[in-house]
PDB file of C-alpha atoms and ligand atoms in Angstrom:
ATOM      1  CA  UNK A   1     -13.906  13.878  16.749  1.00 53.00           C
ATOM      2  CA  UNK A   2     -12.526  15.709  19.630  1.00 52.00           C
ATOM      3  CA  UNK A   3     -13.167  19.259  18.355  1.00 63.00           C
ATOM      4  CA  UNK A   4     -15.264  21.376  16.343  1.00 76.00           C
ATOM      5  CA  UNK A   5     -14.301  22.775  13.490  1.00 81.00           C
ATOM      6  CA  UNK A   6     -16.437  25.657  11.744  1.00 84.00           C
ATOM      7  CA  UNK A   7     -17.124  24.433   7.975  1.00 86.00           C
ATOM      8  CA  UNK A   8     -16.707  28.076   7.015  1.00 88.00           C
ATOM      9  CA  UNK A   9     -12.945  28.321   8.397  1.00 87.00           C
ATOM     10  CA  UNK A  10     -10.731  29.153   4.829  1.00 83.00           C
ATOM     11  CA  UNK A  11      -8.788  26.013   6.356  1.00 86.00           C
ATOM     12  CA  UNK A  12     -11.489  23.765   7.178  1.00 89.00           C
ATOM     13  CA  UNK A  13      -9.830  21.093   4.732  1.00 89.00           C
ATOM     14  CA  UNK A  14      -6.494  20.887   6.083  1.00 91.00           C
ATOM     15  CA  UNK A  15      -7.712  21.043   9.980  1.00 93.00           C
ATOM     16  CA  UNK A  16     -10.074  18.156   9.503  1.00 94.00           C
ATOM     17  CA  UNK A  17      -7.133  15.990   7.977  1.00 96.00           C
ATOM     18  CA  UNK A  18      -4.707  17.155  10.605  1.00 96.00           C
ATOM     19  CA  UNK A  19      -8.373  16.281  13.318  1.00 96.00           C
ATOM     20  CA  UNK A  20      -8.147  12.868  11.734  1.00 97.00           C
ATOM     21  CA  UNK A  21      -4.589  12.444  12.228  1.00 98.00           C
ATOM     22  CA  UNK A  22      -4.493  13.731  16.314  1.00 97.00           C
ATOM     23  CA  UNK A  23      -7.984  10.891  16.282  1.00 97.00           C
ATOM     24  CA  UNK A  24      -5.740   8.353  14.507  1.00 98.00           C
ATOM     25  CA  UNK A  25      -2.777   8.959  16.939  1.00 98.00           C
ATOM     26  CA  UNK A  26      -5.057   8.583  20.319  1.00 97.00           C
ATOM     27  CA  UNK A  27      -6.874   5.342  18.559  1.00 97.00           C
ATOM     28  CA  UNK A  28      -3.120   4.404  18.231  1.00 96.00           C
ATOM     29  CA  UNK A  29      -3.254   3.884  14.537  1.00 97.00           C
ATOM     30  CA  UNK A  30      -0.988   6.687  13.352  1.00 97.00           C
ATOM     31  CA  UNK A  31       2.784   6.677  14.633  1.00 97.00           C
ATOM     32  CA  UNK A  32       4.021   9.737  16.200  1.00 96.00           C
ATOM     33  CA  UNK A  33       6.381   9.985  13.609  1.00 96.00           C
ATOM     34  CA  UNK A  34       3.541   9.951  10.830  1.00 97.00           C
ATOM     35  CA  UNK A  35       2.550  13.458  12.225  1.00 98.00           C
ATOM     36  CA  UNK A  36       6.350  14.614  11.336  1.00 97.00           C
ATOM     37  CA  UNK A  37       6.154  13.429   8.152  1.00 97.00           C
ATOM     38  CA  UNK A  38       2.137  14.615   7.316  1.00 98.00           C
ATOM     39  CA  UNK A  39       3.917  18.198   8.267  1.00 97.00           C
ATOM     40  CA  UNK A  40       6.497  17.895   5.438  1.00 97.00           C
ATOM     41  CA  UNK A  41       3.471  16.237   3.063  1.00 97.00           C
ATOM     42  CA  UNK A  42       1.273  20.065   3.917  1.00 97.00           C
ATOM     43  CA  UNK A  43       4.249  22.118   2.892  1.00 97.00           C
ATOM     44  CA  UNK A  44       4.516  20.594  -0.613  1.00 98.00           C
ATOM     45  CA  UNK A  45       0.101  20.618  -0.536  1.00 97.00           C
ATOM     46  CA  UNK A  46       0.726  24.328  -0.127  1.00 95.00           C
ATOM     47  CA  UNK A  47       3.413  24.910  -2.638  1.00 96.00           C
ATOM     48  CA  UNK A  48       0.731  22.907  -5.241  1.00 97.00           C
ATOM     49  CA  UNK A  49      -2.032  25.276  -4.110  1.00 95.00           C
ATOM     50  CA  UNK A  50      -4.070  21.953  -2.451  1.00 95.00           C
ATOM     51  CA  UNK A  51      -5.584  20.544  -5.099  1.00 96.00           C
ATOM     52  CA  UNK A  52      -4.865  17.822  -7.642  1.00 98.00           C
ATOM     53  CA  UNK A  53      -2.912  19.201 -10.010  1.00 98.00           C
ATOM     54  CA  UNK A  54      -2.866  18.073 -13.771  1.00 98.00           C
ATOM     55  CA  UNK A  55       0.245  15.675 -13.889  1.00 98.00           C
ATOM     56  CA  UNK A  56      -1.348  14.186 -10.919  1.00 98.00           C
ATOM     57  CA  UNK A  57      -4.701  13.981 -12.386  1.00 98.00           C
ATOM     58  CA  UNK A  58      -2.868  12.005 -15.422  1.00 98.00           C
ATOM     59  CA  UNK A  59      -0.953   9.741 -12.586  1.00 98.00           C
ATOM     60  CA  UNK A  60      -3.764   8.778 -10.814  1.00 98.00           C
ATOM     61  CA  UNK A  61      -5.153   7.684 -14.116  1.00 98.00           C
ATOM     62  CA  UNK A  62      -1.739   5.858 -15.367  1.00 98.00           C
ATOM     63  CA  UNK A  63      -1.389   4.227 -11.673  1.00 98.00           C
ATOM     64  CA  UNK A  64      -4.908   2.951 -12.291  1.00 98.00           C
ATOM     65  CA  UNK A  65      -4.650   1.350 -15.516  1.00 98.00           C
ATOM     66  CA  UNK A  66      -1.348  -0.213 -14.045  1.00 98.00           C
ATOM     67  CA  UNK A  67      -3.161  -1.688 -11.148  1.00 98.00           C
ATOM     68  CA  UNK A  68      -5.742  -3.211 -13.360  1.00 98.00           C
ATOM     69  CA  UNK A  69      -3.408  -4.691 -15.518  1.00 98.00           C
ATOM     70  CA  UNK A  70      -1.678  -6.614 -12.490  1.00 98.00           C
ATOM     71  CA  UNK A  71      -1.702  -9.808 -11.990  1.00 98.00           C
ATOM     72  CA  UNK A  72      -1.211  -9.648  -8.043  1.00 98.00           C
ATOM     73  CA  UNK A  73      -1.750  -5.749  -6.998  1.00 98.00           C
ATOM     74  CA  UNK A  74      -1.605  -4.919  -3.567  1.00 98.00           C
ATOM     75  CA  UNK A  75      -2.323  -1.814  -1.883  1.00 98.00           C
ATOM     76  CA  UNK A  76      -0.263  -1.342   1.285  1.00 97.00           C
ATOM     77  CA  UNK A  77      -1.434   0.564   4.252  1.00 98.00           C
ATOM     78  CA  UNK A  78       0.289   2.370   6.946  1.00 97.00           C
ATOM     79  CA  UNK A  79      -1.132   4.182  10.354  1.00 97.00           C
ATOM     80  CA  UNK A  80      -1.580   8.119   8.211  1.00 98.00           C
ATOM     81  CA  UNK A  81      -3.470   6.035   5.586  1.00 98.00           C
ATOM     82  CA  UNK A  82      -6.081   4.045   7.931  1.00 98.00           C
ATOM     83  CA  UNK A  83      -6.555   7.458   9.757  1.00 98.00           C
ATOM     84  CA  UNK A  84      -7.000   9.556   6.457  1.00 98.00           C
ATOM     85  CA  UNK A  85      -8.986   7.188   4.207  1.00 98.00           C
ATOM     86  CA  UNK A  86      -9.852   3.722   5.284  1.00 98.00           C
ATOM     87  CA  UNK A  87     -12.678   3.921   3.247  1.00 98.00           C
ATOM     88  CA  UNK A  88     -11.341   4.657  -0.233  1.00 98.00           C
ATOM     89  CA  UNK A  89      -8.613   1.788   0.532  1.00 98.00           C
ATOM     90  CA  UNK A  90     -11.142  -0.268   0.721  1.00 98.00           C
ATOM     91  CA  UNK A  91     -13.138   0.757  -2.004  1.00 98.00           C
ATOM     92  CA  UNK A  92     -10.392   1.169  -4.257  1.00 98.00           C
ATOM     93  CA  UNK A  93      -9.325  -2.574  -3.295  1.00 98.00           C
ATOM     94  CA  UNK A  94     -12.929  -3.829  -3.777  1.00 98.00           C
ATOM     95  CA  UNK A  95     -13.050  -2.276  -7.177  1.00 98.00           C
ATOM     96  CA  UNK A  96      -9.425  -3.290  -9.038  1.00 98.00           C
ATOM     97  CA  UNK A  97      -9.989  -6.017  -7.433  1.00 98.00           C
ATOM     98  CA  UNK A  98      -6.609  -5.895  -5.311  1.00 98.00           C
ATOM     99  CA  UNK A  99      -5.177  -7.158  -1.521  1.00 98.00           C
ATOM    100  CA  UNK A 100      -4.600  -4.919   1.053  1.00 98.00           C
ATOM    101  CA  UNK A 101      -2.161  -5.488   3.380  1.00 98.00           C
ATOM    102  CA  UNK A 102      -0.840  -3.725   6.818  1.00 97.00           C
ATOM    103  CA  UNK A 103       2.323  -2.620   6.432  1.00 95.00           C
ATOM    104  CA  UNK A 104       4.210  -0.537   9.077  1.00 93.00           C
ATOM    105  CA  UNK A 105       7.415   1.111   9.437  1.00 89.00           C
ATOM    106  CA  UNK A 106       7.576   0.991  13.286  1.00 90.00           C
ATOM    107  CA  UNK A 107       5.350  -2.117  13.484  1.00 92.00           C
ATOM    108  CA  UNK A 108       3.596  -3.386  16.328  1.00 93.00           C
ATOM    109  CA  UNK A 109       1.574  -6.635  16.265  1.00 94.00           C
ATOM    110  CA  UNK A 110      -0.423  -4.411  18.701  1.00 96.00           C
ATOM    111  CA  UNK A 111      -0.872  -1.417  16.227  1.00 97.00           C
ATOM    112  CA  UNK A 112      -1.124  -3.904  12.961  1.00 97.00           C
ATOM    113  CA  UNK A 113      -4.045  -5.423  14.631  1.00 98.00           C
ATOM    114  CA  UNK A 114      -5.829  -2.236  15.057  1.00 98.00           C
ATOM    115  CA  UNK A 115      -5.372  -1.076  11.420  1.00 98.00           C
ATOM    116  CA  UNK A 116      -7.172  -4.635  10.110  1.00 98.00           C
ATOM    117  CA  UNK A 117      -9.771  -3.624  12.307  1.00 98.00           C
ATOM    118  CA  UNK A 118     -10.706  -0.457  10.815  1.00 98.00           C
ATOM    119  CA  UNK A 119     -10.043  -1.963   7.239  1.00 98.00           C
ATOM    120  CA  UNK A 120     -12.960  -4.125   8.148  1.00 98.00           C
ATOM    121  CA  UNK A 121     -14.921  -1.528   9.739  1.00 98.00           C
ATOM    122  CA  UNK A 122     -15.127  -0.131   6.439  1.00 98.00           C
ATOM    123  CA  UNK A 123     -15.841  -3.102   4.963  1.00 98.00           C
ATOM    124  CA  UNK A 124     -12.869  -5.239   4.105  1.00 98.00           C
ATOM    125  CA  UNK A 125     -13.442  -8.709   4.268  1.00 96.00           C
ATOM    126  CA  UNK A 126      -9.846  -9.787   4.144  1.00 96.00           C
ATOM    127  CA  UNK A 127      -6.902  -7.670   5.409  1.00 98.00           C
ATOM    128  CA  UNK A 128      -3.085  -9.080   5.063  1.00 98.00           C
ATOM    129  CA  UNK A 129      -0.351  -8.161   7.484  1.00 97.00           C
ATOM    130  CA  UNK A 130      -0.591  -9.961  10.730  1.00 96.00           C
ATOM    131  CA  UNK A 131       1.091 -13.121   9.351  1.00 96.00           C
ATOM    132  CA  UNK A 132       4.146 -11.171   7.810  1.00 95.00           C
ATOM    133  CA  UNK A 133       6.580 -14.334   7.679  1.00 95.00           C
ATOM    134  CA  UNK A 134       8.691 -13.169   4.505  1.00 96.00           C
ATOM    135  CA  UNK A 135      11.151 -10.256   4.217  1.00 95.00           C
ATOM    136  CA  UNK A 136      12.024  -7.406   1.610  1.00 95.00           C
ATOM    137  CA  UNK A 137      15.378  -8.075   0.996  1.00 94.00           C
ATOM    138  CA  UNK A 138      18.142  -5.396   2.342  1.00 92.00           C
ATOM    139  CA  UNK A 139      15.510  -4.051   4.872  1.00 92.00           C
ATOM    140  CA  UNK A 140      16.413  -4.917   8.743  1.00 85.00           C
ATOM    141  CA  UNK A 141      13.958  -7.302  10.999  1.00 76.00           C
ATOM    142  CA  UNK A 142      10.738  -5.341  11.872  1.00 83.00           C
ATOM    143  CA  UNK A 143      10.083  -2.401   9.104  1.00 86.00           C
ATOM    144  CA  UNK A 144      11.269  -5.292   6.179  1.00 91.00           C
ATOM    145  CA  UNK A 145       8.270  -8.127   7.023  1.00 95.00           C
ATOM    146  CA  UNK A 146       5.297  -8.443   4.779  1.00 96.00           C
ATOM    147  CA  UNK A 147       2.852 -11.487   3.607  1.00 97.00           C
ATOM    148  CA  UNK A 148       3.961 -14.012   1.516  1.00 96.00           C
ATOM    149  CA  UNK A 149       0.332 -13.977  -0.255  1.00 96.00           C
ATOM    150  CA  UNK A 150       0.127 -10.386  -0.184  1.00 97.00           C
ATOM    151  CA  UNK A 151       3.344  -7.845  -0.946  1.00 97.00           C
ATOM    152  CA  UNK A 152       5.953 -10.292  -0.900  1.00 97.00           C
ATOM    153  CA  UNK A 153       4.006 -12.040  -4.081  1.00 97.00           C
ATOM    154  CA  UNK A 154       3.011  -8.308  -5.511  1.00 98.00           C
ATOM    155  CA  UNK A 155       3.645  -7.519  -8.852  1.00 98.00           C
ATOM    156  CA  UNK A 156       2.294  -4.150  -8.653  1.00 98.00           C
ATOM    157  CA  UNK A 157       2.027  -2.375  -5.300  1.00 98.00           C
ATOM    158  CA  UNK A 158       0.281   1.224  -4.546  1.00 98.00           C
ATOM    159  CA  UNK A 159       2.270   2.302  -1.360  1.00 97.00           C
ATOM    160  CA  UNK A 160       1.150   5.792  -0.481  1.00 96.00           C
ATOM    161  CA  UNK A 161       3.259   7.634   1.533  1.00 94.00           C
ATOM    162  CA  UNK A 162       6.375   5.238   1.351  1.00 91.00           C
ATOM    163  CA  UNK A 163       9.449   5.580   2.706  1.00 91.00           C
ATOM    164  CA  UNK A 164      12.325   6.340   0.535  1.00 93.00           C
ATOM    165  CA  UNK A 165      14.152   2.677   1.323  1.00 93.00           C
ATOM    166  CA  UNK A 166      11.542   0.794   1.248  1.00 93.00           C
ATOM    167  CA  UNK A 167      10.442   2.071  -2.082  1.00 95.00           C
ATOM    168  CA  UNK A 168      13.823   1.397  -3.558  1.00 96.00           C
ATOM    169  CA  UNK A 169      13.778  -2.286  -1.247  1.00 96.00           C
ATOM    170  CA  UNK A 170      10.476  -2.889  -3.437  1.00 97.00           C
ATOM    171  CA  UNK A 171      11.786  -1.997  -6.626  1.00 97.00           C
ATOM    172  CA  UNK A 172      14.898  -4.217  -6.403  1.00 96.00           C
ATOM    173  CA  UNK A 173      12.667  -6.815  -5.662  1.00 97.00           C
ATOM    174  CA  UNK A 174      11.569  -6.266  -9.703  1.00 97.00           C
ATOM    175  CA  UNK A 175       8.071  -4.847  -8.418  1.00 97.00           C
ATOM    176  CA  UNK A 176       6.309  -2.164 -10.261  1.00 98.00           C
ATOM    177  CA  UNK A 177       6.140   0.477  -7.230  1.00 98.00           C
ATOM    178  CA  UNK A 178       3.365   3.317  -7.030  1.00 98.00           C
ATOM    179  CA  UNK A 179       3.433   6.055  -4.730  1.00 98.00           C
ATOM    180  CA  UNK A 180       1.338   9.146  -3.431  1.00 98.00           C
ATOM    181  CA  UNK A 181       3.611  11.503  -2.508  1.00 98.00           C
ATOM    182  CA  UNK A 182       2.971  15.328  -1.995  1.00 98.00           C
ATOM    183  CA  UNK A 183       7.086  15.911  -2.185  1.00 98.00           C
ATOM    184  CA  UNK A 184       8.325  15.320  -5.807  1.00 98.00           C
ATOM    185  CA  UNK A 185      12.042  15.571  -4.567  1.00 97.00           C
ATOM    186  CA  UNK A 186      11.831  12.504  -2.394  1.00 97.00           C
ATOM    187  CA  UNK A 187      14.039   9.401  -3.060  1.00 96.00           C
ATOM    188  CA  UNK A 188      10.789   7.763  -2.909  1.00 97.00           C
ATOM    189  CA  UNK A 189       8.946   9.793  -5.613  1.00 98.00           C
ATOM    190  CA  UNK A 190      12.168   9.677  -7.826  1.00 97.00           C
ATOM    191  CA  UNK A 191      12.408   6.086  -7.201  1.00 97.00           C
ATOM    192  CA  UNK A 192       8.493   4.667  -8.018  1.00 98.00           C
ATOM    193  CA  UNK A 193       7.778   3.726 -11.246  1.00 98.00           C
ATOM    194  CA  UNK A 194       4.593   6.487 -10.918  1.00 98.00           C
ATOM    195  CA  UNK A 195       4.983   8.801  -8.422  1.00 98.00           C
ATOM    196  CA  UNK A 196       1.200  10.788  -7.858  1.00 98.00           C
ATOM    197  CA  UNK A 197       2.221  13.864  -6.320  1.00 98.00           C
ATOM    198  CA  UNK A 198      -1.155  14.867  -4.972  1.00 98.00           C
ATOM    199  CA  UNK A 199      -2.872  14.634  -1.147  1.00 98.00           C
ATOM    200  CA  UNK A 200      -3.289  10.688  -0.435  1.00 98.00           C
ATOM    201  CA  UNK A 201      -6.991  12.311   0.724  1.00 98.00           C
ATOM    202  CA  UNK A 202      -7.638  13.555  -2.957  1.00 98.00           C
ATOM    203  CA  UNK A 203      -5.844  10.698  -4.783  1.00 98.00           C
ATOM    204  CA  UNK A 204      -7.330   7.466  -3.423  1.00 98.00           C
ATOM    205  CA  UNK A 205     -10.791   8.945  -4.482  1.00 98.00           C
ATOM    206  CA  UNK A 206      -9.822  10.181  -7.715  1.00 98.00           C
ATOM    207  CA  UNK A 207      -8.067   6.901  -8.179  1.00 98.00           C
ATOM    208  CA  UNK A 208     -11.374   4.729  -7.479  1.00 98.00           C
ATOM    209  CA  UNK A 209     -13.054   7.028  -9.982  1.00 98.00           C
ATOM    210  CA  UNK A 210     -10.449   5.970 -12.776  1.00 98.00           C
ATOM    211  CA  UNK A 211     -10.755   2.422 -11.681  1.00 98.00           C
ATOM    212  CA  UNK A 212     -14.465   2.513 -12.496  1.00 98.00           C
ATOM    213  CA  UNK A 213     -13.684   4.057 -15.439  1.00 98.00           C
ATOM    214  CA  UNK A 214     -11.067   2.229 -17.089  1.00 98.00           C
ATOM    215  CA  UNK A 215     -12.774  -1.310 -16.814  1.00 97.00           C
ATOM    216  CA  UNK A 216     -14.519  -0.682 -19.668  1.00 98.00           C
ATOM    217  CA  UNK A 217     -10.950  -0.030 -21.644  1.00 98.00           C
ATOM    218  CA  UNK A 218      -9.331  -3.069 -23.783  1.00 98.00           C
ATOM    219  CA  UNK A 219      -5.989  -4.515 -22.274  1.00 98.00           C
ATOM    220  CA  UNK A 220      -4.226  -2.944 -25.280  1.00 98.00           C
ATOM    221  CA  UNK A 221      -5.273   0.429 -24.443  1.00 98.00           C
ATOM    222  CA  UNK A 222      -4.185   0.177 -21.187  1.00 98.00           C
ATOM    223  CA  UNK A 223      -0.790  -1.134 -22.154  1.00 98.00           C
ATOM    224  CA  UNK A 224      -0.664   1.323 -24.389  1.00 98.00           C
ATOM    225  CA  UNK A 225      -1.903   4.247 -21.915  1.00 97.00           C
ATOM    226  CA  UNK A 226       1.070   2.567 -19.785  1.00 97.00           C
ATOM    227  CA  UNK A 227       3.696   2.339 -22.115  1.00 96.00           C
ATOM    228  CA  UNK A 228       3.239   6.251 -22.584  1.00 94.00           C
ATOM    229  CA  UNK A 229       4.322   7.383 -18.662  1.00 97.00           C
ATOM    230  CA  UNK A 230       7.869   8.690 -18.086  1.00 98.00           C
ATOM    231  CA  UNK A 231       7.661   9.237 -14.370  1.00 98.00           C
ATOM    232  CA  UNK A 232      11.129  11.522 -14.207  1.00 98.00           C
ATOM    233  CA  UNK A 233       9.846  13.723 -17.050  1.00 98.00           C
ATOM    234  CA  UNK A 234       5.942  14.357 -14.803  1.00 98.00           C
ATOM    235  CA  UNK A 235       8.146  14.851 -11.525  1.00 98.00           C
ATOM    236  CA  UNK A 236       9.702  17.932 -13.702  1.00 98.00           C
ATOM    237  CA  UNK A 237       6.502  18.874 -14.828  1.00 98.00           C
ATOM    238  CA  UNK A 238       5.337  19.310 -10.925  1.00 98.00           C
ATOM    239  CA  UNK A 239       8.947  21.031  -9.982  1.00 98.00           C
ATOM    240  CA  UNK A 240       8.023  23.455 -12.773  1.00 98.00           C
ATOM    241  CA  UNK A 241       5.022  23.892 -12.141  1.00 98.00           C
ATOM    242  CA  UNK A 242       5.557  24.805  -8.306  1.00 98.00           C
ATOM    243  CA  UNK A 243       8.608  27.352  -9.396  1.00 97.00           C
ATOM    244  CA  UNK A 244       6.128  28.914 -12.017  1.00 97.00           C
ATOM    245  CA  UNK A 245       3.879  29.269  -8.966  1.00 96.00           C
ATOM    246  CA  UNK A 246       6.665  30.467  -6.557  1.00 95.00           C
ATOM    247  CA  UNK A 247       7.450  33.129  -9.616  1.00 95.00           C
ATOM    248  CA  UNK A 248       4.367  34.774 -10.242  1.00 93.00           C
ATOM    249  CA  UNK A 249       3.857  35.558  -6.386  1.00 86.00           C
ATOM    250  CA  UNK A 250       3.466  39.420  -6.680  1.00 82.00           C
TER     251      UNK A 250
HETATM  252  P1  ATP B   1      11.976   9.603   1.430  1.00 50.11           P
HETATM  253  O1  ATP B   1      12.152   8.591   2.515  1.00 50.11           O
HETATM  254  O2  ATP B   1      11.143   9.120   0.305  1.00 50.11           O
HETATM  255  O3  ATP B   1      13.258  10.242   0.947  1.00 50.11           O
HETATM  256  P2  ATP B   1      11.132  11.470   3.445  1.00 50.11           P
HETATM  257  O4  ATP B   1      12.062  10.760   4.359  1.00 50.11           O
HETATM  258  O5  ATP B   1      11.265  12.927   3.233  1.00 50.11           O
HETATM  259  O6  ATP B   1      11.114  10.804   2.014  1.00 50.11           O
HETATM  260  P3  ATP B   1       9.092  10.091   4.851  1.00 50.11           P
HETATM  261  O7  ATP B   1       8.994  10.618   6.213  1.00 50.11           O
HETATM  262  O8  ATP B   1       9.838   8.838   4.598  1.00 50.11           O
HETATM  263  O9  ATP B   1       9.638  11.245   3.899  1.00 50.11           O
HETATM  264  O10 ATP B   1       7.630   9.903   4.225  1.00 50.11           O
HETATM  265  C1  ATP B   1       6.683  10.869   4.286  1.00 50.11           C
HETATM  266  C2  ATP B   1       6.380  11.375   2.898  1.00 50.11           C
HETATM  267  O11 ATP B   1       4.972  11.363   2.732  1.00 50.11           O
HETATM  268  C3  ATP B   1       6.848  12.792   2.701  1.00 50.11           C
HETATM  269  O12 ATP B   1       7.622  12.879   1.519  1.00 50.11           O
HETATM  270  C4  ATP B   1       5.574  13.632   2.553  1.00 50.11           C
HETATM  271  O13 ATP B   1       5.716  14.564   1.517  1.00 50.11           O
HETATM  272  C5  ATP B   1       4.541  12.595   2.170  1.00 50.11           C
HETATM  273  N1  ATP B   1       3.190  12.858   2.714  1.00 50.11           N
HETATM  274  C6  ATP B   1       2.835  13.070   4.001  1.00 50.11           C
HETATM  275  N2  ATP B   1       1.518  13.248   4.136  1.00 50.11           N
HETATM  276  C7  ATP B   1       0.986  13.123   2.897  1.00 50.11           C
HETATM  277  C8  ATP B   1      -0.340  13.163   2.388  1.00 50.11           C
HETATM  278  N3  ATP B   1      -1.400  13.401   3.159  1.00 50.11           N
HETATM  279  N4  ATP B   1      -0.507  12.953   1.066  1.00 50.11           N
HETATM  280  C9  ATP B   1       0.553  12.722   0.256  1.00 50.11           C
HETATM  281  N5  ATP B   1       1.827  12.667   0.679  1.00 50.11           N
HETATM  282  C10 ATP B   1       2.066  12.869   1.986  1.00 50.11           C
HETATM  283 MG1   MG B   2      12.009   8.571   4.569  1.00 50.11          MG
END
């Protein structure tokens, strides 16, 4: 860590992710681009009020139950999400049980290489991505590869902080897609089959905690826990929910 920050600053949260993130970009995990798009993710954080609302709350529990009902889940991780939480990914892989693979927009074998690293360092004893031989369909060369044991074969994939053509990419393929995305208007969140509109720092967490959780729940009552999610209908539950806010600003 490259600089202080007093615990008692009111926005000691939010400069210890964007910390991470400057950390991540020098360790040459995190893209410059990923900074761009953490900036957009902080707007919507504030517009929330930075903290897990309750549609998200009842995502991260739906996504959870999904994810132990897969046959092949996958959790797919990008440069933001090695520098923000390596260690719930792993964690949260460990305890479905699920694959993580390396997955990168503007890959590098260079950059992949260090992001199975630190997915080790934190205890990961296998880590897809650096033998991405198959493609997602419709995607062009570098951004489209994946693992033919890990996404590629995916029934169910967690990919927070997607991008909004990848996400739909994934779904054509007949995947079930989940996403952590702070902005409910993206053509990712409107195009996952759950869309957790909460920090990826609070989610993955919250999401190991449901894990635990829900083992002890029969397959039926997952299914049915499932069957009950209508992803559009919680996105306008969070747009509401952020106007209400915006309206009662005195
Ligand atoms: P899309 O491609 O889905 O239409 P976009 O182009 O606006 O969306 P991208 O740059 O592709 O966005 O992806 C970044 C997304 O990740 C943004 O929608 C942003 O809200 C979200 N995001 C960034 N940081 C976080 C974070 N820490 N937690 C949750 N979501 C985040
Ligand atoms: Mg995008």
């Amino acid at each position: 860590m490259s600089f202080d920050i007093p615990c008692n600053h009111p926005r000691y949260e939010s400069l210890m992710i964007r910390q991470r993130l400057a950390d991540g970009l020098k360790d040459g995990l995190v893209h410059e681009t990923g900074l761009i798009a953490h900036g957009r993710g902080e707007a919507f954080d504030y517009l929330i009020g930075e903290r897990t609302i309750d549609v998200a709350f009842a995502a991260e529990k739906v996504a959870s139950a999904w994810l132990l009902l897969a046959k092949h889940p996958v959790i797919s991780v990008n440069g933001n999400v090695a520098a923000l939480v390596p260690d719930e990914c792993v964690r949260l892989a460990k305890t479905i049980p699920a694959a993580l693979e390396v997955n990168l927009f503007h890959r590098t074998e260079e950059r992949i290489q260090r992001l199975v690293n630190v997915l080790q360092d934190h205890g990961a004893e296998t880590v897809l991505g650096e033998h991405a031989l198959e493609k997602i369909p419709g995607l062009d060369h570098a951004r489209g590869i994946c693992e033919r044991q890990g996404i590629y074969a995916a029934d169910v994939v967690l990919v927070p902080l997607e991008d909004g053509d990848r996400c739909q990419a994934l779904k054509k393929m007949g995947k079930c897609v989940i996403t952590i995305d702070l902005n409910p208007l993206s053509r990712t969140a409107r195009t996952a089959d759950i869309t957790i509109v909460d920090n990826v720092c609070r989610a993955m967490g919250q999401m190991v905690k449901w894990v635990e959780e829900l083992h002890s729940w029969k397959k039926k009552e997952l299914e049915d826990l499932c069957r009950q999610w209508d992803n559009k209908g919680q996105l306008h539950a969070v747009v509401e929910f952020i106007s209400k806010r915006l309206k009662d600003i005195k």
